[in-house]
mmCIF file of C-alpha atoms and ligand atoms in Angstrom:
data_model
loop_
_atom_site.group_PDB
_atom_site.id
_atom_site.type_symbol
_atom_site.label_atom_id
_atom_site.label_comp_id
_atom_site.label_asym_id
_atom_site.label_seq_id
_atom_site.Cartn_x
_atom_site.Cartn_y
_atom_site.Cartn_z
ATOM 1 C CA UNK A 251 -43.004 25.661 -31.248
ATOM 2 C CA UNK A 252 -43.998 26.441 -27.708
ATOM 3 C CA UNK A 253 -45.533 23.300 -26.230
ATOM 4 C CA UNK A 254 -46.493 25.144 -23.071
ATOM 5 C CA UNK A 255 -48.565 27.930 -24.550
ATOM 6 C CA UNK A 256 -51.411 28.817 -22.258
ATOM 7 C CA UNK A 257 -49.585 28.062 -19.037
ATOM 8 C CA UNK A 258 -48.840 31.761 -18.473
ATOM 9 C CA UNK A 259 -52.068 32.083 -16.556
ATOM 10 C CA UNK A 260 -50.598 29.780 -13.906
ATOM 11 C CA UNK A 261 -47.668 32.139 -13.560
ATOM 12 C CA UNK A 262 -45.351 29.624 -15.298
ATOM 13 C CA UNK A 263 -42.915 31.060 -17.815
ATOM 14 C CA UNK A 264 -41.524 28.146 -19.849
ATOM 15 C CA UNK A 265 -38.521 28.647 -22.122
ATOM 16 C CA UNK A 266 -39.788 28.488 -25.688
ATOM 17 C CA UNK A 267 -36.648 26.967 -27.202
ATOM 18 C CA UNK A 268 -36.329 23.913 -24.981
ATOM 19 C CA UNK A 269 -36.893 20.440 -26.454
ATOM 20 C CA UNK A 270 -39.008 17.993 -24.481
ATOM 21 C CA UNK A 271 -36.248 15.352 -24.427
ATOM 22 C CA UNK A 272 -33.285 17.670 -23.800
ATOM 23 C CA UNK A 273 -32.509 16.021 -20.456
ATOM 24 C CA UNK A 274 -32.326 12.525 -21.961
ATOM 25 C CA UNK A 275 -30.037 13.808 -24.730
ATOM 26 C CA UNK A 276 -27.699 15.347 -22.173
ATOM 27 C CA UNK A 277 -27.589 12.142 -20.129
ATOM 28 C CA UNK A 278 -26.756 10.068 -23.220
ATOM 29 C CA UNK A 279 -23.942 12.462 -24.172
ATOM 30 C CA UNK A 280 -22.504 12.284 -20.687
ATOM 31 C CA UNK A 281 -22.649 8.484 -20.718
ATOM 32 C CA UNK A 282 -20.778 8.374 -24.049
ATOM 33 C CA UNK A 283 -18.100 10.748 -22.733
ATOM 34 C CA UNK A 284 -17.597 8.583 -19.660
ATOM 35 C CA UNK A 285 -17.268 5.431 -21.798
ATOM 36 C CA UNK A 286 -14.664 7.126 -23.980
ATOM 37 C CA UNK A 287 -12.705 8.300 -20.928
ATOM 38 C CA UNK A 288 -12.623 4.747 -19.578
ATOM 39 C CA UNK A 289 -11.130 3.440 -22.816
ATOM 40 C CA UNK A 290 -8.431 6.097 -22.900
ATOM 41 C CA UNK A 291 -5.191 5.208 -21.122
ATOM 42 C CA UNK A 292 -4.715 7.359 -18.039
ATOM 43 C CA UNK A 293 -2.050 10.030 -18.244
ATOM 44 C CA UNK A 294 0.719 10.498 -15.695
ATOM 45 C CA UNK A 295 -0.915 13.817 -14.694
ATOM 46 C CA UNK A 296 -4.009 11.920 -13.535
ATOM 47 C CA UNK A 297 -1.975 10.551 -10.631
ATOM 48 C CA UNK A 298 -0.529 13.897 -9.584
ATOM 49 C CA UNK A 299 -1.589 16.844 -7.473
ATOM 50 C CA UNK A 300 -0.189 20.227 -6.491
ATOM 51 C CA UNK A 301 0.663 21.004 -2.890
ATOM 52 C CA UNK A 302 1.606 24.231 -1.200
ATOM 53 C CA UNK A 303 4.883 23.933 0.654
ATOM 54 C CA UNK A 304 6.649 26.329 2.977
ATOM 55 C CA UNK A 305 10.412 26.191 2.711
ATOM 56 C CA UNK A 306 12.020 25.819 6.136
ATOM 57 C CA UNK A 307 15.210 27.525 4.912
ATOM 58 C CA UNK A 308 13.878 30.723 3.287
ATOM 59 C CA UNK A 309 10.314 30.723 4.725
ATOM 60 C CA UNK A 310 8.787 31.340 1.298
ATOM 61 C CA UNK A 311 5.950 29.214 -0.025
ATOM 62 C CA UNK A 312 5.809 27.470 -3.371
ATOM 63 C CA UNK A 313 3.721 24.975 -5.328
ATOM 64 C CA UNK A 314 5.128 21.490 -5.654
ATOM 65 C CA UNK A 315 3.973 18.486 -7.675
ATOM 66 C CA UNK A 316 3.379 15.232 -5.815
ATOM 67 C CA UNK A 317 1.770 11.816 -6.258
ATOM 68 C CA UNK A 318 -1.802 11.224 -5.152
ATOM 69 C CA UNK A 319 -1.491 8.541 -2.543
ATOM 70 C CA UNK A 320 -2.810 5.063 -3.264
ATOM 71 C CA UNK A 321 -4.124 5.865 -6.752
ATOM 72 C CA UNK A 322 -1.530 4.183 -8.968
ATOM 73 C CA UNK A 323 -1.647 0.399 -9.289
ATOM 74 C CA UNK A 324 1.514 -1.223 -7.951
ATOM 75 C CA UNK A 325 3.437 -3.668 -10.096
ATOM 76 C CA UNK A 326 5.910 -6.304 -8.912
ATOM 77 C CA UNK A 327 9.044 -4.436 -7.734
ATOM 78 C CA UNK A 328 12.478 -5.179 -9.170
ATOM 79 C CA UNK A 329 14.622 -7.712 -7.319
ATOM 80 C CA UNK A 330 16.315 -4.883 -5.400
ATOM 81 C CA UNK A 331 12.927 -3.463 -4.336
ATOM 82 C CA UNK A 332 12.768 -0.603 -6.840
ATOM 83 C CA UNK A 333 9.035 0.192 -6.736
ATOM 84 C CA UNK A 334 7.084 0.132 -9.991
ATOM 85 C CA UNK A 335 3.573 1.322 -10.820
ATOM 86 C CA UNK A 336 1.282 1.305 -13.843
ATOM 87 C CA UNK A 337 1.335 4.496 -15.969
ATOM 88 C CA UNK A 338 3.708 6.397 -13.646
ATOM 89 C CA UNK A 339 7.090 6.200 -11.945
ATOM 90 C CA UNK A 340 6.495 7.428 -8.403
ATOM 91 C CA UNK A 341 10.245 7.873 -7.868
ATOM 92 C CA UNK A 342 10.214 10.960 -10.131
ATOM 93 C CA UNK A 343 8.273 12.827 -7.454
ATOM 94 C CA UNK A 344 10.501 11.873 -4.522
ATOM 95 C CA UNK A 345 12.411 15.142 -4.124
ATOM 96 C CA UNK A 346 11.160 18.569 -3.066
ATOM 97 C CA UNK A 347 12.942 21.610 -4.470
ATOM 98 C CA UNK A 348 12.446 25.177 -3.251
ATOM 99 C CA UNK A 349 12.487 27.363 -6.395
ATOM 100 C CA UNK A 350 13.458 30.440 -4.359
ATOM 101 C CA UNK A 351 16.562 29.442 -2.403
ATOM 102 C CA UNK A 352 17.649 26.122 -3.922
ATOM 103 C CA UNK A 353 17.095 24.030 -0.828
ATOM 104 C CA UNK A 354 16.187 20.515 -1.939
ATOM 105 C CA UNK A 355 15.782 17.188 -0.183
ATOM 106 C CA UNK A 356 14.104 13.837 -0.542
ATOM 107 C CA UNK A 357 10.470 14.379 0.489
ATOM 108 C CA UNK A 358 10.855 12.452 3.724
ATOM 109 C CA UNK A 359 13.687 14.713 4.880
ATOM 110 C CA UNK A 360 12.533 18.098 3.542
ATOM 111 C CA UNK A 361 11.033 19.494 6.720
ATOM 112 C CA UNK A 362 13.469 17.700 9.034
ATOM 113 C CA UNK A 363 16.346 20.110 9.007
ATOM 114 C CA UNK A 364 18.294 21.493 11.953
ATOM 115 C CA UNK A 365 18.935 25.238 12.194
ATOM 116 C CA UNK A 366 22.686 24.723 11.863
ATOM 117 C CA UNK A 367 22.010 22.869 8.606
ATOM 118 C CA UNK A 368 19.764 25.700 7.358
ATOM 119 C CA UNK A 369 22.707 28.025 7.846
ATOM 120 C CA UNK A 370 24.921 25.713 5.782
ATOM 121 C CA UNK A 371 22.360 25.716 2.951
ATOM 122 C CA UNK A 372 22.100 29.527 3.051
ATOM 123 C CA UNK A 373 25.874 29.757 2.812
ATOM 124 C CA UNK A 374 26.675 27.006 0.348
ATOM 125 C CA UNK A 375 23.643 26.622 -1.905
ATOM 126 C CA UNK A 376 21.558 29.802 -1.984
ATOM 127 C CA UNK A 377 24.201 32.395 -3.034
ATOM 128 C CA UNK A 378 24.862 30.700 -6.398
ATOM 129 C CA UNK A 379 21.354 29.402 -6.984
ATOM 130 C CA UNK A 380 19.413 30.866 -9.904
ATOM 131 C CA UNK A 381 15.749 30.973 -8.808
ATOM 132 C CA UNK A 382 13.448 28.760 -10.885
ATOM 133 C CA UNK A 383 10.205 29.710 -12.609
ATOM 134 C CA UNK A 384 7.400 28.779 -10.212
ATOM 135 C CA UNK A 385 5.391 25.690 -11.179
ATOM 136 C CA UNK A 386 1.983 27.107 -12.065
ATOM 137 C CA UNK A 387 0.334 24.082 -13.618
ATOM 138 C CA UNK A 388 0.104 20.405 -12.859
ATOM 139 C CA UNK A 389 2.460 18.501 -15.141
ATOM 140 C CA UNK A 390 4.517 15.328 -15.263
ATOM 141 C CA UNK A 391 8.301 15.532 -14.940
ATOM 142 C CA UNK A 392 10.543 14.017 -17.570
ATOM 143 C CA UNK A 393 13.195 11.586 -16.329
ATOM 144 C CA UNK A 394 15.880 14.196 -16.955
ATOM 145 C CA UNK A 395 14.051 16.766 -14.818
ATOM 146 C CA UNK A 396 13.483 14.214 -12.049
ATOM 147 C CA UNK A 397 17.148 13.200 -12.091
ATOM 148 C CA UNK A 398 18.251 16.875 -11.914
ATOM 149 C CA UNK A 399 15.965 17.464 -8.930
ATOM 150 C CA UNK A 400 17.435 14.456 -7.131
ATOM 151 C CA UNK A 401 20.973 15.535 -7.941
ATOM 152 C CA UNK A 402 20.196 18.952 -6.463
ATOM 153 C CA UNK A 403 18.871 17.155 -3.409
ATOM 154 C CA UNK A 404 22.117 15.141 -3.148
ATOM 155 C CA UNK A 405 24.144 18.351 -3.477
ATOM 156 C CA UNK A 406 22.122 19.846 -0.614
ATOM 157 C CA UNK A 407 22.675 16.692 1.457
ATOM 158 C CA UNK A 408 26.438 17.182 1.056
ATOM 159 C CA UNK A 409 26.155 20.888 1.919
ATOM 160 C CA UNK A 410 24.145 20.253 5.078
ATOM 161 C CA UNK A 411 26.403 17.343 6.124
ATOM 162 C CA UNK A 412 23.538 14.875 6.112
ATOM 163 C CA UNK A 413 23.803 11.380 7.514
ATOM 164 C CA UNK A 414 25.493 8.688 5.445
ATOM 165 C CA UNK A 415 22.166 6.893 4.963
ATOM 166 C CA UNK A 416 20.447 9.997 3.538
ATOM 167 C CA UNK A 417 23.181 10.508 0.942
ATOM 168 C CA UNK A 418 23.285 6.797 0.095
ATOM 169 C CA UNK A 419 19.516 6.545 -0.259
ATOM 170 C CA UNK A 420 19.519 9.634 -2.476
ATOM 171 C CA UNK A 421 22.105 7.897 -4.709
ATOM 172 C CA UNK A 422 19.951 4.764 -4.787
ATOM 173 C CA UNK A 423 16.913 6.757 -5.974
ATOM 174 C CA UNK A 424 19.012 8.458 -8.680
ATOM 175 C CA UNK A 425 20.263 5.072 -9.916
ATOM 176 C CA UNK A 426 16.696 3.749 -9.989
ATOM 177 C CA UNK A 427 15.583 6.851 -11.938
ATOM 178 C CA UNK A 428 18.390 6.221 -14.424
ATOM 179 C CA UNK A 429 17.158 2.622 -14.739
ATOM 180 C CA UNK A 430 13.688 3.953 -15.513
ATOM 181 C CA UNK A 431 15.147 6.387 -18.025
ATOM 182 C CA UNK A 432 17.101 3.567 -19.718
ATOM 183 C CA UNK A 433 13.909 1.515 -19.989
ATOM 184 C CA UNK A 434 12.221 4.497 -21.623
ATOM 185 C CA UNK A 435 15.119 4.956 -24.078
ATOM 186 C CA UNK A 436 15.177 1.255 -25.001
ATOM 187 C CA UNK A 437 18.171 -0.974 -25.813
ATOM 188 C CA UNK A 438 17.881 -0.217 -29.551
ATOM 189 C CA UNK A 439 19.267 3.289 -28.960
ATOM 190 C CA UNK A 440 22.645 1.702 -28.202
ATOM 191 C CA UNK A 441 24.747 4.779 -27.330
ATOM 192 C CA UNK A 442 22.194 6.687 -25.280
ATOM 193 C CA UNK A 443 21.143 3.497 -23.490
ATOM 194 C CA UNK A 444 24.648 2.396 -22.514
ATOM 195 C CA UNK A 445 25.568 5.903 -21.347
ATOM 196 C CA UNK A 446 22.509 5.891 -19.115
ATOM 197 C CA UNK A 447 23.293 2.410 -17.728
ATOM 198 C CA UNK A 448 26.870 3.496 -17.006
ATOM 199 C CA UNK A 449 25.630 6.439 -14.965
ATOM 200 C CA UNK A 450 23.142 4.154 -13.185
ATOM 201 C CA UNK A 451 26.014 1.843 -12.193
ATOM 202 C CA UNK A 452 28.072 4.731 -10.807
ATOM 203 C CA UNK A 453 25.265 5.934 -8.520
ATOM 204 C CA UNK A 454 24.353 2.342 -7.582
ATOM 205 C CA UNK A 455 27.878 1.711 -6.353
ATOM 206 C CA UNK A 456 27.840 4.913 -4.266
ATOM 207 C CA UNK A 457 24.513 3.817 -2.794
ATOM 208 C CA UNK A 458 25.841 0.349 -1.969
ATOM 209 C CA UNK A 459 28.981 1.640 -0.264
ATOM 210 C CA UNK A 460 27.007 4.251 1.667
ATOM 211 C CA UNK A 461 24.307 1.862 2.863
ATOM 212 C CA UNK A 462 26.938 -0.647 4.068
ATOM 213 C CA UNK A 463 28.544 2.192 6.076
ATOM 214 C CA UNK A 464 25.171 3.374 7.373
ATOM 215 C CA UNK A 465 24.081 -0.016 8.748
ATOM 216 C CA UNK A 466 27.245 -0.234 10.825
ATOM 217 C CA UNK A 467 26.895 3.260 12.307
ATOM 218 C CA UNK A 468 23.191 4.196 12.441
ATOM 219 C CA UNK A 469 20.144 2.863 14.244
ATOM 220 C CA UNK A 470 17.128 1.377 12.506
ATOM 221 C CA UNK A 471 14.822 2.340 10.933
ATOM 222 C CA UNK A 472 17.230 3.646 8.286
ATOM 223 C CA UNK A 473 15.629 5.582 5.404
ATOM 224 C CA UNK A 474 12.302 4.163 6.543
ATOM 225 C CA UNK A 475 13.548 0.564 6.283
ATOM 226 C CA UNK A 476 13.701 -1.961 9.102
ATOM 227 C CA UNK A 477 16.745 -4.243 9.515
ATOM 228 C CA UNK A 478 15.218 -7.127 7.515
ATOM 229 C CA UNK A 479 14.276 -4.989 4.514
ATOM 230 C CA UNK A 480 17.720 -3.375 4.556
ATOM 231 C CA UNK A 481 19.444 -6.779 4.769
ATOM 232 C CA UNK A 482 17.415 -8.007 1.826
ATOM 233 C CA UNK A 483 18.222 -4.858 -0.200
ATOM 234 C CA UNK A 484 21.941 -5.135 0.600
ATOM 235 C CA UNK A 485 21.908 -8.812 -0.390
ATOM 236 C CA UNK A 486 20.389 -7.885 -3.761
ATOM 237 C CA UNK A 487 22.984 -5.137 -4.290
ATOM 238 C CA UNK A 488 25.864 -7.367 -3.159
ATOM 239 C CA UNK A 489 24.877 -10.131 -5.559
ATOM 240 C CA UNK A 490 24.738 -7.537 -8.356
ATOM 241 C CA UNK A 491 28.461 -7.047 -7.637
ATOM 242 C CA UNK A 492 28.979 -10.815 -7.240
ATOM 243 C CA UNK A 493 29.948 -10.254 -3.609
ATOM 244 C CA UNK A 494 28.242 -13.484 -2.642
ATOM 245 C CA UNK A 495 29.817 -13.665 0.820
ATOM 246 C CA UNK A 496 28.221 -10.327 1.783
ATOM 247 C CA UNK A 497 24.937 -11.348 0.181
ATOM 248 C CA UNK A 498 24.853 -14.709 1.995
ATOM 249 C CA UNK A 499 25.496 -13.084 5.372
ATOM 250 C CA UNK A 500 22.655 -10.584 4.836
ATOM 251 C CA UNK A 501 20.276 -13.307 3.669
ATOM 252 C CA UNK A 502 20.964 -15.640 6.581
ATOM 253 C CA UNK A 503 20.226 -12.757 8.956
ATOM 254 C CA UNK A 504 16.823 -12.331 7.274
ATOM 255 C CA UNK A 505 16.114 -16.084 7.256
ATOM 256 C CA UNK A 506 16.949 -16.521 10.940
ATOM 257 C CA UNK A 507 15.241 -13.289 12.064
ATOM 258 C CA UNK A 508 12.311 -13.630 14.416
ATOM 259 C CA UNK A 509 10.882 -10.285 13.275
ATOM 260 C CA UNK A 510 10.997 -10.854 9.489
ATOM 261 C CA UNK A 511 7.630 -11.403 7.806
ATOM 262 C CA UNK A 512 6.707 -14.294 5.496
ATOM 263 C CA UNK A 513 7.095 -12.187 2.335
ATOM 264 C CA UNK A 514 10.644 -10.960 2.911
ATOM 265 C CA UNK A 515 11.693 -14.464 4.051
ATOM 266 C CA UNK A 516 10.309 -15.994 0.844
ATOM 267 C CA UNK A 517 12.129 -13.396 -1.231
ATOM 268 C CA UNK A 518 15.339 -14.079 0.704
ATOM 269 C CA UNK A 519 14.959 -17.815 0.127
ATOM 270 C CA UNK A 520 14.514 -17.290 -3.628
ATOM 271 C CA UNK A 521 17.597 -15.120 -3.767
ATOM 272 C CA UNK A 522 19.619 -17.629 -1.736
ATOM 273 C CA UNK A 523 18.799 -20.329 -4.284
ATOM 274 C CA UNK A 524 19.780 -18.024 -7.151
ATOM 275 C CA UNK A 525 23.100 -17.295 -5.476
ATOM 276 C CA UNK A 526 23.822 -20.990 -4.890
ATOM 277 C CA UNK A 527 23.171 -21.502 -8.620
ATOM 278 C CA UNK A 528 25.550 -18.645 -9.521
ATOM 279 C CA UNK A 529 28.319 -19.950 -7.237
ATOM 280 C CA UNK A 530 28.048 -23.440 -8.811
ATOM 281 C CA UNK A 531 28.596 -21.835 -12.244
ATOM 282 C CA UNK A 532 31.814 -20.123 -11.125
HETATM 283 ZN ZN1 LIG B 748 13.649 28.093 0.132
#
């Protein structure tokens, strides 16, 4: 049925197969699709994007996967400041890896590399590195992939003789990734879970030792942290190892600091009370 028969004389050529209420139908369909999308849980990919990166070591470009900034909802961090977000673990995307030459670093350090260090990477990493398939599509990393990328970054940090803090921070991120992996595995899978926790402990200890060394030899900010944040982090790590003397010293520095904000002071106060409770139990 052509509802517009006779309009040809005005020069109008209506499509004969179009329904009068096609537009309304389309709008209703779109509304239903949007409703359904809202109800669906977001996927990790929804928080990710691809970036083009130029490797400072081999000068080749590659596509890398990164977090969209400010999109994921933050959750309360762990006591030692491990960041947590809804639907995604941002830590998985903290290392950049060049698929061509094997140069890898934590994102914050990737472009900050001296030419003498580039030479070390070309000599100690690239010759044995098997180039990776380029990342063509946007996808989420598994914990195992993320951990491998961060281990490659740590290996590069050793090869380029990075600062103590860079190596220690890299170890801290690996231990936090292993904590995330353990949470994903779940305590019911006894063997796999305890193996994962054991590895987490090993990297956590390396991080703790390294950060203690770094604060006595480097200037703040260290790994992007000011002195108060670092003191709080070290206190949390020290009390994990029941080194309450170290923890107390770090906490009193935070509590008496004139530059520490309300939030970190409150957290330090809470931890101090916990430690007093623990010491009483001993
Ligand atoms: Zn490269």
